[in-house]
PDB file of C-alpha atoms in Angstrom:
ATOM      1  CA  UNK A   1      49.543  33.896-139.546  1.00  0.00           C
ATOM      2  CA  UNK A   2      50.235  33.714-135.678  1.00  0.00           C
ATOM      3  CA  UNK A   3      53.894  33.115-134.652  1.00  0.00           C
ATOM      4  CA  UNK A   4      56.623  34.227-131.941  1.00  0.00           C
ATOM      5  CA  UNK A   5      60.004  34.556-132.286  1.00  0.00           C
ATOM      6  CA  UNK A   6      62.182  34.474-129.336  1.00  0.00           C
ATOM      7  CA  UNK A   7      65.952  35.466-129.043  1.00  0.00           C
ATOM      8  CA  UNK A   8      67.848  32.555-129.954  1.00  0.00           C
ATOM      9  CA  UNK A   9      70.448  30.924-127.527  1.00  0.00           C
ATOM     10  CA  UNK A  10      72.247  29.733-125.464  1.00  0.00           C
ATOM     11  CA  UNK A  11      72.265  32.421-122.939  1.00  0.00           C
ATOM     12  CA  UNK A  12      74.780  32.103-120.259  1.00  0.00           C
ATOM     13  CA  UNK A  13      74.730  34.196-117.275  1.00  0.00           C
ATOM     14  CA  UNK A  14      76.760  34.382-114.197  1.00  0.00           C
ATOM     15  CA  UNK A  15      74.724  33.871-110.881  1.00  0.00           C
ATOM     16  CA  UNK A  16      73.361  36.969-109.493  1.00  0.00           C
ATOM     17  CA  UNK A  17      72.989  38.112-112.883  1.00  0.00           C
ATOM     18  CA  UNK A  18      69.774  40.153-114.933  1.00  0.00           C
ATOM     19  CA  UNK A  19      68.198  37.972-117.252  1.00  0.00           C
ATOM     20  CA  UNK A  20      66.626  39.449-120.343  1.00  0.00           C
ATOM     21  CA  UNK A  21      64.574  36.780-123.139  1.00  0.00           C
ATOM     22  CA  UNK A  22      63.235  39.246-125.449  1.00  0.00           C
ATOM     23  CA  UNK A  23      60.145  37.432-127.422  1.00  0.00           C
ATOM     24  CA  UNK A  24      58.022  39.520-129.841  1.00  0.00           C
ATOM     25  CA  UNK A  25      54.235  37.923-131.301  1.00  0.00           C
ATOM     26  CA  UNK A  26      52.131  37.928-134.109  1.00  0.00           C
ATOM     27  CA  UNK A  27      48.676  37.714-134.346  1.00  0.00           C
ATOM     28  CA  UNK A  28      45.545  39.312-134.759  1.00  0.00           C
ATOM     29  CA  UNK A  29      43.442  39.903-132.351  1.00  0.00           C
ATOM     30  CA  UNK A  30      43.719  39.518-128.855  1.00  0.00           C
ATOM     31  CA  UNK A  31      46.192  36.623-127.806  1.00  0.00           C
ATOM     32  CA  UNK A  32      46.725  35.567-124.465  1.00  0.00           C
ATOM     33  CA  UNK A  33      50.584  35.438-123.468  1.00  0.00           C
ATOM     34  CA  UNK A  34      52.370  32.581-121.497  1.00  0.00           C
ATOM     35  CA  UNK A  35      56.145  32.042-120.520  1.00  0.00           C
ATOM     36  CA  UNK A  36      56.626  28.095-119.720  1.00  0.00           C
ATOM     37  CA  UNK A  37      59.980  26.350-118.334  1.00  0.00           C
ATOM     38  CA  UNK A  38      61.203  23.434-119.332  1.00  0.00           C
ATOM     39  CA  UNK A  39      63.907  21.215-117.366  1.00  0.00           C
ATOM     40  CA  UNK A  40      65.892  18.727-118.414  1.00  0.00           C
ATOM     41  CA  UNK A  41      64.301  15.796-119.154  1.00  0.00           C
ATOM     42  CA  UNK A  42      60.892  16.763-118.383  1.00  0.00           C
ATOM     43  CA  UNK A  43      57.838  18.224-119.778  1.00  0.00           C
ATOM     44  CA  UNK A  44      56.655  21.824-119.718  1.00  0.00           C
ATOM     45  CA  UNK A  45      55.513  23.826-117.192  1.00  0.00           C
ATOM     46  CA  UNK A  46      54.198  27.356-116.999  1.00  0.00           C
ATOM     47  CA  UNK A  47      56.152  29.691-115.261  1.00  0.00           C
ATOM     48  CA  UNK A  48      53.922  33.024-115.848  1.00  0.00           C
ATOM     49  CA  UNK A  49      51.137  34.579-118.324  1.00  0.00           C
ATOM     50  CA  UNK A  50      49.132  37.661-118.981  1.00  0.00           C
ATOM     51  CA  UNK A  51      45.829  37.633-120.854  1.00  0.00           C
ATOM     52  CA  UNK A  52      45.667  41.659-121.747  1.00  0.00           C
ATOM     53  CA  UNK A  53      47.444  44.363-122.826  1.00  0.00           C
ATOM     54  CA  UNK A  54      49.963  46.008-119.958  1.00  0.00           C
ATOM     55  CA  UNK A  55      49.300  43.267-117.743  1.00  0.00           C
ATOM     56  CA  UNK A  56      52.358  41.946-115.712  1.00  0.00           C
ATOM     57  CA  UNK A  57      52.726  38.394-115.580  1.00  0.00           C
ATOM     58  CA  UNK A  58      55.488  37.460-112.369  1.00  0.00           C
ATOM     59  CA  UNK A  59      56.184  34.086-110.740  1.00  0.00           C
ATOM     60  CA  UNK A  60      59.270  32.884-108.730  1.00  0.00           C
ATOM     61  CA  UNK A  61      61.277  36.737-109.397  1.00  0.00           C
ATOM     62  CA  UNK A  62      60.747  36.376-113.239  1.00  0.00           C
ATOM     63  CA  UNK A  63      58.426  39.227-115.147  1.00  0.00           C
ATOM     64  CA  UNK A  64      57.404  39.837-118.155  1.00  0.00           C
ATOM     65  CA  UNK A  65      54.388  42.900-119.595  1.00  0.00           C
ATOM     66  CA  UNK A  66      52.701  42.179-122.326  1.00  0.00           C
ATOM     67  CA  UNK A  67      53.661  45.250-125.132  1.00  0.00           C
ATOM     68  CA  UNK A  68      50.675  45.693-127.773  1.00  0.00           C
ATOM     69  CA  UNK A  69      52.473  48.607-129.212  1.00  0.00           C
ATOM     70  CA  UNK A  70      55.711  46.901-129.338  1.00  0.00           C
ATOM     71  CA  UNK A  71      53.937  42.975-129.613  1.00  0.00           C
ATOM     72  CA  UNK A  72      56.230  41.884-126.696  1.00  0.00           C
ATOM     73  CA  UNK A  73      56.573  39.802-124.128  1.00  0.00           C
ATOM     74  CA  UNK A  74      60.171  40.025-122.761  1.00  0.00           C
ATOM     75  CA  UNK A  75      61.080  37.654-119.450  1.00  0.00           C
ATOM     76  CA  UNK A  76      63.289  39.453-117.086  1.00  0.00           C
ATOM     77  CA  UNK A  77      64.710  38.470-113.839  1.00  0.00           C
ATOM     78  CA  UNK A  78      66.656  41.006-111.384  1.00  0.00           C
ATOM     79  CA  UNK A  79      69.111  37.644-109.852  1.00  0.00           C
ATOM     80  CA  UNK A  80      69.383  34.466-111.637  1.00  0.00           C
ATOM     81  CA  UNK A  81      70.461  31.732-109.655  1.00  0.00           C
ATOM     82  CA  UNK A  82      71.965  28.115-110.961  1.00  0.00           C
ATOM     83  CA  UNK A  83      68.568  26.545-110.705  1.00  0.00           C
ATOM     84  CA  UNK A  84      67.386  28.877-113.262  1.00  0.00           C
ATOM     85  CA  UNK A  85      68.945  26.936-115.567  1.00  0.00           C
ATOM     86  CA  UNK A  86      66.461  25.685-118.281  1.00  0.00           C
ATOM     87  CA  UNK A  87      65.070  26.235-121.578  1.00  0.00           C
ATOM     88  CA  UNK A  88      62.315  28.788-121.595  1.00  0.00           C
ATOM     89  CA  UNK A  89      59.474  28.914-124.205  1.00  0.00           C
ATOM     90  CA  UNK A  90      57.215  32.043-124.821  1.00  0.00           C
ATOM     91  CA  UNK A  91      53.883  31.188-126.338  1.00  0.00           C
ATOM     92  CA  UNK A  92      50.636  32.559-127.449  1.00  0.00           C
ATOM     93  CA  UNK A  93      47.352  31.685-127.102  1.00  0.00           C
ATOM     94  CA  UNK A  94      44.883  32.551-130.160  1.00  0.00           C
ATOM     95  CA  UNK A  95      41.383  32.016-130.785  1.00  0.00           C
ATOM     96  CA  UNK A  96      40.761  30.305-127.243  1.00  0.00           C
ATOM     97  CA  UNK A  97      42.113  27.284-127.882  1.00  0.00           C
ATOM     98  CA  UNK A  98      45.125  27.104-130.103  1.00  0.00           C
ATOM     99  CA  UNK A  99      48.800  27.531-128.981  1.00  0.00           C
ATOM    100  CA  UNK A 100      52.028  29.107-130.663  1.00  0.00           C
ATOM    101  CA  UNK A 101      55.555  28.330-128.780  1.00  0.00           C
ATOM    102  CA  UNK A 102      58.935  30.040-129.697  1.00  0.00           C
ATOM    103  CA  UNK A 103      61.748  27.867-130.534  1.00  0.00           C
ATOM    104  CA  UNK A 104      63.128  28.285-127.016  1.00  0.00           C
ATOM    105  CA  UNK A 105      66.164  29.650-125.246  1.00  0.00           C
ATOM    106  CA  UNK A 106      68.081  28.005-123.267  1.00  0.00           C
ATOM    107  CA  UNK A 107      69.337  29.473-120.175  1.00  0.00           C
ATOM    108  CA  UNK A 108      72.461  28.368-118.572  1.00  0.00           C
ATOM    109  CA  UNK A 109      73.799  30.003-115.085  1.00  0.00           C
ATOM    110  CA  UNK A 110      77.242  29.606-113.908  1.00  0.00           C
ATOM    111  CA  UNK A 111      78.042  29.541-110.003  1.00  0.00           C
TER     112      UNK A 111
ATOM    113  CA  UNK B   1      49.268  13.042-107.303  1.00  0.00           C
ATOM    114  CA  UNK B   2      48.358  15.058-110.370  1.00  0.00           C
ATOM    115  CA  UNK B   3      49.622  14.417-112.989  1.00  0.00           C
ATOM    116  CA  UNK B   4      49.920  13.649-117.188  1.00  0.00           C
ATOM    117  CA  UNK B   5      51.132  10.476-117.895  1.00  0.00           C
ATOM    118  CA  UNK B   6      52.527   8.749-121.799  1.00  0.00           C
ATOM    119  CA  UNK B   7      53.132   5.274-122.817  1.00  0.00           C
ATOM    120  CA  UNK B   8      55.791   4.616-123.843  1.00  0.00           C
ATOM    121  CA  UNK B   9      58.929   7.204-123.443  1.00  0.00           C
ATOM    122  CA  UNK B  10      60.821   5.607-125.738  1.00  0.00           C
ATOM    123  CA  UNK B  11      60.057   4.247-129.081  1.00  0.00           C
ATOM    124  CA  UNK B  12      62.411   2.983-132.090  1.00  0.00           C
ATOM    125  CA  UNK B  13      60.128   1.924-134.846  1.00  0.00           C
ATOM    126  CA  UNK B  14      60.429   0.948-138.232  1.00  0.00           C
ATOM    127  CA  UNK B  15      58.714   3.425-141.566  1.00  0.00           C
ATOM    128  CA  UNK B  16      55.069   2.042-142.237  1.00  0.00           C
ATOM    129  CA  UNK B  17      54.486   0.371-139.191  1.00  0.00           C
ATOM    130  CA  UNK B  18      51.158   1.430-137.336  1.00  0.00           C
ATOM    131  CA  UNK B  19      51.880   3.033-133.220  1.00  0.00           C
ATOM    132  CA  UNK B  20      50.119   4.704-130.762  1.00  0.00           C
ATOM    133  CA  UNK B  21      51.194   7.104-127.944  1.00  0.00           C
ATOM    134  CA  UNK B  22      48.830   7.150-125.201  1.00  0.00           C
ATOM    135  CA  UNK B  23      47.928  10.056-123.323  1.00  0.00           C
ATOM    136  CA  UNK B  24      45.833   9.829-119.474  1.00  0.00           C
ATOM    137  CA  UNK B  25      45.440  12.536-117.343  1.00  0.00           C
ATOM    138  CA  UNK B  26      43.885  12.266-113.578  1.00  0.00           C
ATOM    139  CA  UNK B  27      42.515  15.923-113.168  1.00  0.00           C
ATOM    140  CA  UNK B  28      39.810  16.019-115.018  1.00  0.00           C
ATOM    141  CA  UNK B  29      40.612  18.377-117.767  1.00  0.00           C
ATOM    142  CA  UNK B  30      38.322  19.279-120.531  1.00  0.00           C
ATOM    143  CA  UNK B  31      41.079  20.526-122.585  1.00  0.00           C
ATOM    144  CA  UNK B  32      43.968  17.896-124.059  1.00  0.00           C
ATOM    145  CA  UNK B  33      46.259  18.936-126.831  1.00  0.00           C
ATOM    146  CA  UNK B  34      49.218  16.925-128.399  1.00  0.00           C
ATOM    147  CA  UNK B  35      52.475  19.107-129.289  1.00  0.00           C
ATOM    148  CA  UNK B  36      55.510  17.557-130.974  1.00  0.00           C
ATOM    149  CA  UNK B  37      58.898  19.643-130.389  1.00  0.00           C
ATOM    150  CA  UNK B  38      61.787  19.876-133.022  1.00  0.00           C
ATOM    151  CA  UNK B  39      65.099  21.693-132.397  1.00  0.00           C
ATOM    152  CA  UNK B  40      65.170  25.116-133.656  1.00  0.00           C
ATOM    153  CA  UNK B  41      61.222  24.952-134.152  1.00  0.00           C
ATOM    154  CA  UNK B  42      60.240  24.727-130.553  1.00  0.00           C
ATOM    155  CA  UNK B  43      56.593  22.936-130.044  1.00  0.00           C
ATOM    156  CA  UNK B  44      54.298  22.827-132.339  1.00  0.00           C
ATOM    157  CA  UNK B  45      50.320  21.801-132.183  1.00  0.00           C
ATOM    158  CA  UNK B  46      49.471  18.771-133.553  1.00  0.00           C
ATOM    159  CA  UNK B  47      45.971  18.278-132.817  1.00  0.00           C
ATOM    160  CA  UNK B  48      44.077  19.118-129.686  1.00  0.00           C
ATOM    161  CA  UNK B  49      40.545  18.092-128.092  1.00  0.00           C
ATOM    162  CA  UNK B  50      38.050  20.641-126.195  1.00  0.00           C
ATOM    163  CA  UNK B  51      35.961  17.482-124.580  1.00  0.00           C
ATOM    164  CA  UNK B  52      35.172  13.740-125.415  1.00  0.00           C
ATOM    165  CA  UNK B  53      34.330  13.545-128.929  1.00  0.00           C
ATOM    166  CA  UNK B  54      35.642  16.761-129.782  1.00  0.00           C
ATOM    167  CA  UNK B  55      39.229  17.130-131.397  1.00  0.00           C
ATOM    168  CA  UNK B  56      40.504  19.589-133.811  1.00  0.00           C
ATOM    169  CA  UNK B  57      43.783  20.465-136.476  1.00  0.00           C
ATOM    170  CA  UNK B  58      46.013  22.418-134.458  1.00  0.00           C
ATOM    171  CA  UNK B  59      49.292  23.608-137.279  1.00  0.00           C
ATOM    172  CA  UNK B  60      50.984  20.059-137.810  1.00  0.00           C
ATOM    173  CA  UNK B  61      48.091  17.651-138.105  1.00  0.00           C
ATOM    174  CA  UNK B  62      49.054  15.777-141.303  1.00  0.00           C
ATOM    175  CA  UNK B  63      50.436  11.630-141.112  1.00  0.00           C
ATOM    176  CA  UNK B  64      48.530  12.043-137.233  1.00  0.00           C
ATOM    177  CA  UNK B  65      44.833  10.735-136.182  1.00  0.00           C
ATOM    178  CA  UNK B  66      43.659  11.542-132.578  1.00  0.00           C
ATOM    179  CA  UNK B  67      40.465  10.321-130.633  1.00  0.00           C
ATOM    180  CA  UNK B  68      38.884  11.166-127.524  1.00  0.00           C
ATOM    181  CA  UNK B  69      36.453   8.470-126.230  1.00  0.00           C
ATOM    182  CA  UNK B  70      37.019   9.418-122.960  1.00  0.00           C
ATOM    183  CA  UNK B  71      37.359  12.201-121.164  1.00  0.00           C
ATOM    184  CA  UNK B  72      41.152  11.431-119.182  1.00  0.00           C
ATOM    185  CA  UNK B  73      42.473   9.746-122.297  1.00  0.00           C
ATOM    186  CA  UNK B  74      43.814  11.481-125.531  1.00  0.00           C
ATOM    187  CA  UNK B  75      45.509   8.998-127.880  1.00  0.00           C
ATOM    188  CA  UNK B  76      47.525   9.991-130.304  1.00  0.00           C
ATOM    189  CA  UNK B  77      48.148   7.371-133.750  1.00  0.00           C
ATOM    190  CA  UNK B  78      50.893   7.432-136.397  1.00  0.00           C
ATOM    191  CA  UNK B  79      49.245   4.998-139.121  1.00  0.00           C
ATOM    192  CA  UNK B  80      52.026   4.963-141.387  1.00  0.00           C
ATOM    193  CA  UNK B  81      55.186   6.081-139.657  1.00  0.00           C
ATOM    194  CA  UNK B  82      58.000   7.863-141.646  1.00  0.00           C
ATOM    195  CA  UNK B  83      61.088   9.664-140.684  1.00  0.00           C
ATOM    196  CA  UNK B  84      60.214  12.897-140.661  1.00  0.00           C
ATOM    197  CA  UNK B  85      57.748  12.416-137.739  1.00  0.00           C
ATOM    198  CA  UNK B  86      61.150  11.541-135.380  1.00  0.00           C
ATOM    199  CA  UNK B  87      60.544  13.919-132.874  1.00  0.00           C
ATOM    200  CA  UNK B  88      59.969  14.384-128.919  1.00  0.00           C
ATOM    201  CA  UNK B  89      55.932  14.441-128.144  1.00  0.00           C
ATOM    202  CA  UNK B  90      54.325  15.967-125.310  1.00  0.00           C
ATOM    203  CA  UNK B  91      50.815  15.889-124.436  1.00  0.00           C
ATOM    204  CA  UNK B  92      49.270  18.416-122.384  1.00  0.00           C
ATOM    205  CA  UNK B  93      45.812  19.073-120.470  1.00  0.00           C
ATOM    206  CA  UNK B  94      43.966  21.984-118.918  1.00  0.00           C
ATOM    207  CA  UNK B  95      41.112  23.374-117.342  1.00  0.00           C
ATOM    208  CA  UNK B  96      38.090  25.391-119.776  1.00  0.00           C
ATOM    209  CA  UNK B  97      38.206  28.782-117.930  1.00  0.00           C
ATOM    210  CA  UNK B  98      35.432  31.086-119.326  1.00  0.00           C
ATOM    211  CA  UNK B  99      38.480  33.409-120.957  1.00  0.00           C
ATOM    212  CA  UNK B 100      40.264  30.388-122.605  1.00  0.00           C
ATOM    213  CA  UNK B 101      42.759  27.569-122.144  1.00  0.00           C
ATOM    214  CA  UNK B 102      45.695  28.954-119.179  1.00  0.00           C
ATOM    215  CA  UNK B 103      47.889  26.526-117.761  1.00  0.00           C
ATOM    216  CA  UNK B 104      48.851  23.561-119.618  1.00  0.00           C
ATOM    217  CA  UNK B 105      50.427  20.764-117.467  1.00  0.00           C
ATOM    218  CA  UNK B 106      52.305  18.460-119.843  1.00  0.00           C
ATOM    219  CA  UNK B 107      53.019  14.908-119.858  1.00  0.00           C
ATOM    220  CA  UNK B 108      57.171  13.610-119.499  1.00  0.00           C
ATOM    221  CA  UNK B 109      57.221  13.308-123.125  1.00  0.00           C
ATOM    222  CA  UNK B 110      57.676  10.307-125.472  1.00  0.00           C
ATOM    223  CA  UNK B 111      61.208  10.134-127.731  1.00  0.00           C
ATOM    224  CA  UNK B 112      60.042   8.508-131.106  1.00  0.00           C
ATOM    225  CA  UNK B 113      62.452   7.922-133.951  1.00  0.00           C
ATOM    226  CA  UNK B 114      61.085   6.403-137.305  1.00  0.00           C
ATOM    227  CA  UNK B 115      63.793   4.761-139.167  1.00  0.00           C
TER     228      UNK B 115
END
């Protein structure tokens, strides 16, 4: 069946810091990939996505390329900063219409 | 503004006892989908709608009914409660693009605990 596994957490960073979320997929076919952000206290939000294989997704200094040949979709960010500070979801899109999310990871960043 | 609105965000409720989450949305979307999200699990798809009259299973649909008589509202119903569906809900809408479902915007989320 379809799933994704992300690297489990907390992950705490020191501002200025490079962020790596590794999240690998599985599916067959041709899923569409999405990072979203969630704050505290609020709902979901997307931060990037890519729909093919090699694209980039980027938003707001966060990355990620979708890896067919290694089924990942790893978020990476050069310079955190304390607003960063959230739990991040990688999920896949299958079949159009249906959605897979990771368990999360929760990002903290220290001043 | 838009935005995803639930009703209510907080609900203590008793096993057996018939409730329903209500979902509105002001953008138009075709798309609605209700998630429920469990530590350690993440979200996961309850059941989600492509247009009015049109829902479908998403991976958790059991002890869950959903209808969509209109087109900005996306109900979701727990006819006999238990514990095990104590969990944060979210519902979510979206644009049809001709290459699927992109961005979700999601609603503030509703705490329910079943006791």
């Amino acid at each position: 069946g379809n799933s994704v596994t992300q690297m489990e957490g907390p992950v705490t960073l020191s501002e200025e810091a490079f962020l790596t979320i590794n999240c690998t997929y599985t599916a067959t076919g041709y899923p569409s990939l999405f990072w979203y952000v969630q704050y505290p206290g609020e709902g979901l939000q997307l931060l990037l996505k890519a729909t093919k294989a090699d694209d980039k997704g980027s938003n707001k200094g966060f990355e990620a390329t979708y890896r067919k040949e290694t089924t990942s979709f790893h978020l990476e960010k050069g310079s955190v900063q304390v607003s960063d500070s959230a739990v991040y979801f990688c999920a896949l899109r299958y079949n159009f219409n249906k959605f897979y999310f990771g368990s999360g990871t929760k990002l903290n960043v220290k001043p | 503004e838009a935005q995803v609105t639930q009703n209510p965000r907080y609900l203590i409720t008793v096993t057996g006892k018939k409730l329903t989450v209500t979902c509105s949305q002001n953008m138009n979307h075709e798309y609605m989908s209700w998630y429920r999200q469990d530590p350690g699990l993440g979200l996961r798809q309850i059941y989600y709608s492509m247009n009015v009259e049109v829902t479908d299973k998403g991976d958790v649909p059991e002890g869950y009914k959903v209808s969509r008589k209109e087109k900005r509202n996306f109900p979701l119903i727990l006819e006999s409660p238990s514990p095990n569906q104590t969990s944060l809900y979210f519902c979510a809408s979206s644009q049809l693009g001709t290459s699927g479902i992109n961005e979700q915007f999601f609603g503030p989320g509703t705490r329910l605990t079943v006791l």
